[in-house]
Amino acid sequence: GAVVSQHPSWVICKSGTSVKIECRSLDFQATTMFWYRQFPKQSLMLMATSNEGSKATYEQGVEKDKFLINHASLTLSTLTVTSAHPEDSSFYICSAPIGYNEQFFGPGTRLTVL
Amino acid sequence: GQSLEQPSEVTAVEGAIVQINCTYQTSGFYGLSWYQQHDGGAPTFLSYNGLDGLEETGRFSSFLSRSDSYGYLLLQELQMKDSASYFCAVGLYNQGGKLIFGQGTELSVKP
């Protein structure tokens, strides 16, 4: 099956710093990728849709200036959490769709902001 | 808007059969998917129903009834490794594969 990687798998940073998370489709091209955030014992909340060659589409309530998304190629999307604060600590997961019925998820990035 | 309802927790014993229900309020979707997520891991695709009826994949089966706005995931011959969270999700029309997830059901399999 298709493989999606994420890097880093975990990161600890100080409040006020920016953190970049990479999401790569390893064996297929993805014109669209999705970024989710998941708090403990909760569901996956879609943050934004990353579109290759164009601006990302953000879900309601997600600050686009805080969560910068860049989809520079057909295999790479990046999420940058700018000026991170403790409340941004979460599990961030990307995914890439195959057709309309299946998404392949990356292994996730656990962000801890001190 | 769209919403999907699932039970928050289910407990069963090894070897048993368990059904996780998903009711939804949405329109214009391609189908109902199910994902499994172990603690600390990424969700993995289990099953998909584009049409009404039952889909079987090994020990797992999934069902969809669009007229009842209802679906379920059936897990047979439960194993300890099946302890995980299970999410139903709908793929929305004309949104490039975008999925909306239910709140998830935490399944605990006891010996």
PDB file of C-alpha atoms in Angstrom:
ATOM      1  CA  GLY A   1       0.000   0.000   0.000  1.00  0.00           C
ATOM      2  CA  ALA A   2       0.872   3.650  -0.198  1.00  0.00           C
ATOM      3  CA  VAL A   3       3.294   5.046   2.364  1.00  0.00           C
ATOM      4  CA  VAL A   4       3.249   8.460   3.976  1.00  0.00           C
ATOM      5  CA  SER A   5       6.088   9.576   6.201  1.00  0.00           C
ATOM      6  CA  GLN A   6       6.290  12.407   8.702  1.00  0.00           C
ATOM      7  CA  HIS A   7       9.245  14.091  10.258  1.00  0.00           C
ATOM      8  CA  PRO A   8       9.977  14.610  13.057  1.00  0.00           C
ATOM      9  CA  SER A   9       8.080  11.970  14.990  1.00  0.00           C
ATOM     10  CA  TRP A  10       8.267  14.052  18.129  1.00  0.00           C
ATOM     11  CA  VAL A  11       9.520  17.496  19.038  1.00  0.00           C
ATOM     12  CA  ILE A  12       9.849  19.501  22.225  1.00  0.00           C
ATOM     13  CA  CYS A  13      10.259  23.228  21.913  1.00  0.00           C
ATOM     14  CA  LYS A  14      10.140  26.370  23.971  1.00  0.00           C
ATOM     15  CA  SER A  15       7.169  28.669  23.913  1.00  0.00           C
ATOM     16  CA  GLY A  16       7.459  31.275  21.192  1.00  0.00           C
ATOM     17  CA  THR A  17       9.516  29.207  18.777  1.00  0.00           C
ATOM     18  CA  SER A  18       8.368  27.850  15.423  1.00  0.00           C
ATOM     19  CA  VAL A  19       8.263  24.204  14.499  1.00  0.00           C
ATOM     20  CA  LYS A  20       8.154  22.718  11.017  1.00  0.00           C
ATOM     21  CA  ILE A  21       6.638  19.310  10.353  1.00  0.00           C
ATOM     22  CA  GLU A  22       7.171  17.551   7.027  1.00  0.00           C
ATOM     23  CA  CYS A  23       4.790  15.119   5.387  1.00  0.00           C
ATOM     24  CA  ARG A  24       5.944  13.063   2.410  1.00  0.00           C
ATOM     25  CA  SER A  25       4.212  10.617   0.133  1.00  0.00           C
ATOM     26  CA  LEU A  26       6.933   8.081  -0.566  1.00  0.00           C
ATOM     27  CA  ASP A  27       5.634   6.015  -3.447  1.00  0.00           C
ATOM     28  CA  PHE A  28       2.898   8.090  -5.000  1.00  0.00           C
ATOM     29  CA  GLN A  29       2.126  11.658  -5.897  1.00  0.00           C
ATOM     30  CA  ALA A  30      -0.322  13.621  -3.824  1.00  0.00           C
ATOM     31  CA  THR A  31      -1.808  16.817  -5.171  1.00  0.00           C
ATOM     32  CA  THR A  32      -3.797  17.043  -1.973  1.00  0.00           C
ATOM     33  CA  MET A  33      -2.770  16.300   1.589  1.00  0.00           C
ATOM     34  CA  PHE A  34      -4.638  16.848   4.821  1.00  0.00           C
ATOM     35  CA  TRP A  35      -3.409  18.013   8.202  1.00  0.00           C
ATOM     36  CA  TYR A  36      -5.123  16.886  11.380  1.00  0.00           C
ATOM     37  CA  ARG A  37      -4.654  17.616  15.038  1.00  0.00           C
ATOM     38  CA  GLN A  38      -5.585  15.131  17.702  1.00  0.00           C
ATOM     39  CA  PHE A  39      -5.771  15.719  21.445  1.00  0.00           C
ATOM     40  CA  PRO A  40      -5.607  12.749  23.841  1.00  0.00           C
ATOM     41  CA  LYS A  41      -8.670  10.519  23.745  1.00  0.00           C
ATOM     42  CA  GLN A  42     -10.269  12.674  21.076  1.00  0.00           C
ATOM     43  CA  SER A  43     -10.993  12.396  17.390  1.00  0.00           C
ATOM     44  CA  LEU A  44      -8.972  13.692  14.495  1.00  0.00           C
ATOM     45  CA  MET A  45      -9.813  17.297  13.802  1.00  0.00           C
ATOM     46  CA  LEU A  46      -9.128  18.432  10.268  1.00  0.00           C
ATOM     47  CA  MET A  47      -7.078  21.608  10.282  1.00  0.00           C
ATOM     48  CA  ALA A  48      -6.526  22.267   6.615  1.00  0.00           C
ATOM     49  CA  THR A  49      -6.316  20.870   3.130  1.00  0.00           C
ATOM     50  CA  SER A  50      -2.913  21.302   1.526  1.00  0.00           C
ATOM     51  CA  ASN A  51      -3.030  21.822  -2.229  1.00  0.00           C
ATOM     52  CA  GLU A  52       0.026  21.411  -4.437  1.00  0.00           C
ATOM     53  CA  GLY A  53       0.827  24.668  -6.179  1.00  0.00           C
ATOM     54  CA  SER A  54      -1.870  26.729  -4.507  1.00  0.00           C
ATOM     55  CA  LYS A  55      -2.932  28.035  -1.130  1.00  0.00           C
ATOM     56  CA  ALA A  56      -4.104  25.739   1.581  1.00  0.00           C
ATOM     57  CA  THR A  57      -7.746  25.657   2.569  1.00  0.00           C
ATOM     58  CA  TYR A  58      -8.226  26.065   6.303  1.00  0.00           C
ATOM     59  CA  GLU A  59     -11.096  24.778   8.372  1.00  0.00           C
ATOM     60  CA  GLN A  60     -13.177  27.202  10.333  1.00  0.00           C
ATOM     61  CA  GLY A  61     -11.455  28.321  13.502  1.00  0.00           C
ATOM     62  CA  VAL A  62      -7.931  27.407  12.384  1.00  0.00           C
ATOM     63  CA  GLU A  63      -5.600  30.391  12.201  1.00  0.00           C
ATOM     64  CA  LYS A  64      -3.848  30.355   8.861  1.00  0.00           C
ATOM     65  CA  ASP A  65      -1.151  32.743  10.057  1.00  0.00           C
ATOM     66  CA  LYS A  66      -0.312  30.483  12.946  1.00  0.00           C
ATOM     67  CA  PHE A  67      -0.358  27.201  11.054  1.00  0.00           C
ATOM     68  CA  LEU A  68       1.492  27.825   7.830  1.00  0.00           C
ATOM     69  CA  ILE A  69       1.113  25.172   5.172  1.00  0.00           C
ATOM     70  CA  ASN A  70       3.237  24.823   2.088  1.00  0.00           C
ATOM     71  CA  HIS A  71       2.775  22.146  -0.564  1.00  0.00           C
ATOM     72  CA  ALA A  72       5.831  22.725  -2.677  1.00  0.00           C
ATOM     73  CA  SER A  73       5.844  19.485  -4.644  1.00  0.00           C
ATOM     74  CA  LEU A  74       3.674  16.500  -5.413  1.00  0.00           C
ATOM     75  CA  THR A  75       5.293  14.533  -2.602  1.00  0.00           C
ATOM     76  CA  LEU A  76       5.867  17.082   0.159  1.00  0.00           C
ATOM     77  CA  SER A  77       3.675  19.223   2.356  1.00  0.00           C
ATOM     78  CA  THR A  78       4.932  21.111   5.394  1.00  0.00           C
ATOM     79  CA  LEU A  79       3.107  22.474   8.410  1.00  0.00           C
ATOM     80  CA  THR A  80       4.823  25.191  10.413  1.00  0.00           C
ATOM     81  CA  VAL A  81       3.457  26.014  13.823  1.00  0.00           C
ATOM     82  CA  THR A  82       4.554  29.596  14.368  1.00  0.00           C
ATOM     83  CA  SER A  83       5.146  31.106  17.787  1.00  0.00           C
ATOM     84  CA  ALA A  84       4.103  27.893  19.453  1.00  0.00           C
ATOM     85  CA  HIS A  85       2.455  27.970  22.871  1.00  0.00           C
ATOM     86  CA  PRO A  86       1.683  25.184  25.342  1.00  0.00           C
ATOM     87  CA  GLU A  87      -1.901  24.964  24.095  1.00  0.00           C
ATOM     88  CA  ASP A  88      -0.513  23.968  20.682  1.00  0.00           C
ATOM     89  CA  SER A  89       0.888  20.787  22.198  1.00  0.00           C
ATOM     90  CA  SER A  90      -0.848  17.981  20.364  1.00  0.00           C
ATOM     91  CA  PHE A  91      -0.462  15.067  17.982  1.00  0.00           C
ATOM     92  CA  TYR A  92      -0.295  16.339  14.398  1.00  0.00           C
ATOM     93  CA  ILE A  93      -1.028  13.868  11.626  1.00  0.00           C
ATOM     94  CA  CYS A  94      -0.981  14.282   7.873  1.00  0.00           C
ATOM     95  CA  SER A  95      -2.680  12.128   5.304  1.00  0.00           C
ATOM     96  CA  ALA A  96      -2.927  11.746   1.564  1.00  0.00           C
ATOM     97  CA  PRO A  97      -6.023  10.438  -0.190  1.00  0.00           C
ATOM     98  CA  ILE A  98      -6.136   7.647  -2.698  1.00  0.00           C
ATOM     99  CA  GLY A  99      -9.375   8.162  -4.572  1.00  0.00           C
ATOM    100  CA  TYR A 100     -12.410   9.129  -2.538  1.00  0.00           C
ATOM    101  CA  ASN A 101     -12.591   6.281  -0.087  1.00  0.00           C
ATOM    102  CA  GLU A 102      -9.205   5.863   1.523  1.00  0.00           C
ATOM    103  CA  GLN A 103      -6.565   8.002   3.111  1.00  0.00           C
ATOM    104  CA  PHE A 104      -3.061   6.973   4.056  1.00  0.00           C
ATOM    105  CA  PHE A 105      -1.860   8.567   7.235  1.00  0.00           C
ATOM    106  CA  GLY A 106       1.607   9.509   8.304  1.00  0.00           C
ATOM    107  CA  PRO A 107       2.854   8.195  11.659  1.00  0.00           C
ATOM    108  CA  GLY A 108       2.176  11.517  13.326  1.00  0.00           C
ATOM    109  CA  THR A 109       4.261  14.133  15.123  1.00  0.00           C
ATOM    110  CA  ARG A 110       3.897  14.668  18.820  1.00  0.00           C
ATOM    111  CA  LEU A 111       4.537  18.305  19.635  1.00  0.00           C
ATOM    112  CA  THR A 112       5.216  19.410  23.192  1.00  0.00           C
ATOM    113  CA  VAL A 113       5.588  23.111  23.833  1.00  0.00           C
ATOM    114  CA  LEU A 114       7.141  24.026  27.157  1.00  0.00           C
TER     115      LEU A 114
ATOM    116  CA  GLY B   1     -23.083  20.627   8.883  1.00  0.00           C
ATOM    117  CA  GLN B   2     -21.958  17.062   9.179  1.00  0.00           C
ATOM    118  CA  SER B   3     -21.810  14.944  12.300  1.00  0.00           C
ATOM    119  CA  LEU B   4     -21.158  11.304  13.083  1.00  0.00           C
ATOM    120  CA  GLU B   5     -22.109   9.610  16.350  1.00  0.00           C
ATOM    121  CA  GLN B   6     -20.369   6.582  17.807  1.00  0.00           C
ATOM    122  CA  PRO B   7     -20.363   5.004  21.255  1.00  0.00           C
ATOM    123  CA  SER B   8     -17.378   6.254  23.213  1.00  0.00           C
ATOM    124  CA  GLU B   9     -16.374   2.908  24.688  1.00  0.00           C
ATOM    125  CA  VAL B  10     -17.029  -0.761  24.122  1.00  0.00           C
ATOM    126  CA  THR B  11     -15.658  -3.697  26.108  1.00  0.00           C
ATOM    127  CA  ALA B  12     -15.652  -7.317  24.981  1.00  0.00           C
ATOM    128  CA  VAL B  13     -13.793 -10.549  25.650  1.00  0.00           C
ATOM    129  CA  GLU B  14     -11.392 -12.456  23.440  1.00  0.00           C
ATOM    130  CA  GLY B  15     -13.097 -14.566  20.846  1.00  0.00           C
ATOM    131  CA  ALA B  16     -16.324 -12.596  21.000  1.00  0.00           C
ATOM    132  CA  ILE B  17     -18.054 -10.539  18.318  1.00  0.00           C
ATOM    133  CA  VAL B  18     -18.551  -6.823  18.730  1.00  0.00           C
ATOM    134  CA  GLN B  19     -20.456  -4.284  16.666  1.00  0.00           C
ATOM    135  CA  ILE B  20     -19.581  -0.591  16.654  1.00  0.00           C
ATOM    136  CA  ASN B  21     -22.381   1.588  15.354  1.00  0.00           C
ATOM    137  CA  CYS B  22     -22.108   4.890  13.541  1.00  0.00           C
ATOM    138  CA  THR B  23     -25.040   7.175  12.851  1.00  0.00           C
ATOM    139  CA  TYR B  24     -24.536  10.264  10.801  1.00  0.00           C
ATOM    140  CA  GLN B  25     -26.136  13.484   9.734  1.00  0.00           C
ATOM    141  CA  THR B  26     -24.605  14.474   6.467  1.00  0.00           C
ATOM    142  CA  SER B  27     -25.408  14.690   2.826  1.00  0.00           C
ATOM    143  CA  GLY B  28     -23.451  14.440  -0.334  1.00  0.00           C
ATOM    144  CA  PHE B  29     -20.872  11.870   0.648  1.00  0.00           C
ATOM    145  CA  TYR B  30     -19.196   9.111  -1.304  1.00  0.00           C
ATOM    146  CA  GLY B  31     -19.230   6.479   1.370  1.00  0.00           C
ATOM    147  CA  LEU B  32     -18.528   5.440   4.938  1.00  0.00           C
ATOM    148  CA  SER B  33     -15.035   4.380   5.962  1.00  0.00           C
ATOM    149  CA  TRP B  34     -13.641   2.831   9.104  1.00  0.00           C
ATOM    150  CA  TYR B  35     -10.201   3.416  10.582  1.00  0.00           C
ATOM    151  CA  GLN B  36      -8.352   1.768  13.435  1.00  0.00           C
ATOM    152  CA  GLN B  37      -5.936   3.653  15.649  1.00  0.00           C
ATOM    153  CA  HIS B  38      -3.774   2.123  18.325  1.00  0.00           C
ATOM    154  CA  ASP B  39      -2.680   4.333  21.166  1.00  0.00           C
ATOM    155  CA  GLY B  40       0.049   6.689  19.986  1.00  0.00           C
ATOM    156  CA  GLY B  41      -0.134   5.470  16.409  1.00  0.00           C
ATOM    157  CA  ALA B  42      -1.564   6.631  13.135  1.00  0.00           C
ATOM    158  CA  PRO B  43      -5.014   5.669  11.878  1.00  0.00           C
ATOM    159  CA  THR B  44      -5.071   2.774   9.432  1.00  0.00           C
ATOM    160  CA  PHE B  45      -7.786   2.073   6.920  1.00  0.00           C
ATOM    161  CA  LEU B  46     -10.008  -0.903   7.658  1.00  0.00           C
ATOM    162  CA  SER B  47     -13.040  -0.868   5.405  1.00  0.00           C
ATOM    163  CA  TYR B  48     -15.200   1.187   3.065  1.00  0.00           C
ATOM    164  CA  ASN B  49     -18.840   1.099   2.023  1.00  0.00           C
ATOM    165  CA  GLY B  50     -19.743   3.100  -1.046  1.00  0.00           C
ATOM    166  CA  LEU B  51     -23.013   1.266  -1.542  1.00  0.00           C
ATOM    167  CA  ASP B  52     -25.570  -0.032   0.918  1.00  0.00           C
ATOM    168  CA  GLY B  53     -24.897  -3.474   2.239  1.00  0.00           C
ATOM    169  CA  LEU B  54     -22.201  -5.520   3.844  1.00  0.00           C
ATOM    170  CA  GLU B  55     -18.503  -5.547   3.003  1.00  0.00           C
ATOM    171  CA  GLU B  56     -16.380  -8.313   4.467  1.00  0.00           C
ATOM    172  CA  THR B  57     -12.615  -8.241   4.935  1.00  0.00           C
ATOM    173  CA  GLY B  58     -11.385 -11.151   6.972  1.00  0.00           C
ATOM    174  CA  ARG B  59     -12.496 -10.809  10.583  1.00  0.00           C
ATOM    175  CA  PHE B  60     -13.864  -7.343   9.941  1.00  0.00           C
ATOM    176  CA  SER B  61     -17.116  -6.478   8.192  1.00  0.00           C
ATOM    177  CA  SER B  62     -18.768  -3.135   7.628  1.00  0.00           C
ATOM    178  CA  PHE B  63     -22.315  -2.215   6.779  1.00  0.00           C
ATOM    179  CA  LEU B  64     -24.023   0.872   5.411  1.00  0.00           C
ATOM    180  CA  SER B  65     -27.657   1.850   5.091  1.00  0.00           C
ATOM    181  CA  ARG B  66     -28.029   5.289   3.540  1.00  0.00           C
ATOM    182  CA  SER B  67     -31.789   5.299   4.048  1.00  0.00           C
ATOM    183  CA  ASP B  68     -31.240   4.866   7.793  1.00  0.00           C
ATOM    184  CA  SER B  69     -28.149   7.117   7.947  1.00  0.00           C
ATOM    185  CA  TYR B  70     -26.447   4.292   9.757  1.00  0.00           C
ATOM    186  CA  GLY B  71     -23.501   2.016   9.491  1.00  0.00           C
ATOM    187  CA  TYR B  72     -21.539  -0.364  11.644  1.00  0.00           C
ATOM    188  CA  LEU B  73     -18.234  -2.158  11.932  1.00  0.00           C
ATOM    189  CA  LEU B  74     -18.366  -5.785  13.005  1.00  0.00           C
ATOM    190  CA  LEU B  75     -15.310  -7.416  14.506  1.00  0.00           C
ATOM    191  CA  GLN B  76     -15.329 -11.181  14.878  1.00  0.00           C
ATOM    192  CA  GLU B  77     -13.074 -13.554  16.797  1.00  0.00           C
ATOM    193  CA  LEU B  78     -11.767 -10.690  18.840  1.00  0.00           C
ATOM    194  CA  GLN B  79      -8.102 -10.693  19.749  1.00  0.00           C
ATOM    195  CA  MET B  80      -6.257  -8.679  22.354  1.00  0.00           C
ATOM    196  CA  LYS B  81      -4.509  -6.762  19.584  1.00  0.00           C
ATOM    197  CA  ASP B  82      -7.893  -5.433  18.448  1.00  0.00           C
ATOM    198  CA  SER B  83      -7.922  -3.150  21.495  1.00  0.00           C
ATOM    199  CA  ALA B  84      -7.777   0.265  19.845  1.00  0.00           C
ATOM    200  CA  SER B  85      -9.892   3.231  18.872  1.00  0.00           C
ATOM    201  CA  TYR B  86     -12.166   2.863  15.871  1.00  0.00           C
ATOM    202  CA  PHE B  87     -13.387   5.812  13.843  1.00  0.00           C
ATOM    203  CA  CYS B  88     -16.085   6.023  11.219  1.00  0.00           C
ATOM    204  CA  ALA B  89     -15.640   8.701   8.588  1.00  0.00           C
ATOM    205  CA  VAL B  90     -17.464  10.053   5.570  1.00  0.00           C
ATOM    206  CA  GLY B  91     -15.821  11.293   2.398  1.00  0.00           C
ATOM    207  CA  LEU B  92     -17.475  14.486   1.202  1.00  0.00           C
ATOM    208  CA  TYR B  93     -18.409  15.172  -2.401  1.00  0.00           C
ATOM    209  CA  ASN B  94     -16.221  17.498  -4.432  1.00  0.00           C
ATOM    210  CA  GLN B  95     -13.760  18.125  -1.640  1.00  0.00           C
ATOM    211  CA  GLY B  96     -10.786  16.197  -2.888  1.00  0.00           C
ATOM    212  CA  GLY B  97     -11.022  13.226  -0.587  1.00  0.00           C
ATOM    213  CA  LYS B  98     -11.719  15.217   2.573  1.00  0.00           C
ATOM    214  CA  LEU B  99     -12.938  13.034   5.430  1.00  0.00           C
ATOM    215  CA  ILE B 100     -15.029  13.965   8.432  1.00  0.00           C
ATOM    216  CA  PHE B 101     -14.440  11.654  11.389  1.00  0.00           C
ATOM    217  CA  GLY B 102     -16.676  10.481  14.173  1.00  0.00           C
ATOM    218  CA  GLN B 103     -15.551  10.888  17.753  1.00  0.00           C
ATOM    219  CA  GLY B 104     -14.182   7.374  17.908  1.00  0.00           C
ATOM    220  CA  THR B 105     -14.983   4.252  19.902  1.00  0.00           C
ATOM    221  CA  GLU B 106     -12.405   2.869  22.276  1.00  0.00           C
ATOM    222  CA  LEU B 107     -12.563  -0.910  22.194  1.00  0.00           C
ATOM    223  CA  SER B 108     -11.104  -2.846  25.092  1.00  0.00           C
ATOM    224  CA  VAL B 109     -10.682  -6.571  24.607  1.00  0.00           C
ATOM    225  CA  LYS B 110     -10.359  -8.524  27.853  1.00  0.00           C
ATOM    226  CA  PRO B 111      -8.907 -12.017  28.245  1.00  0.00           C
TER     227      PRO B 111
END
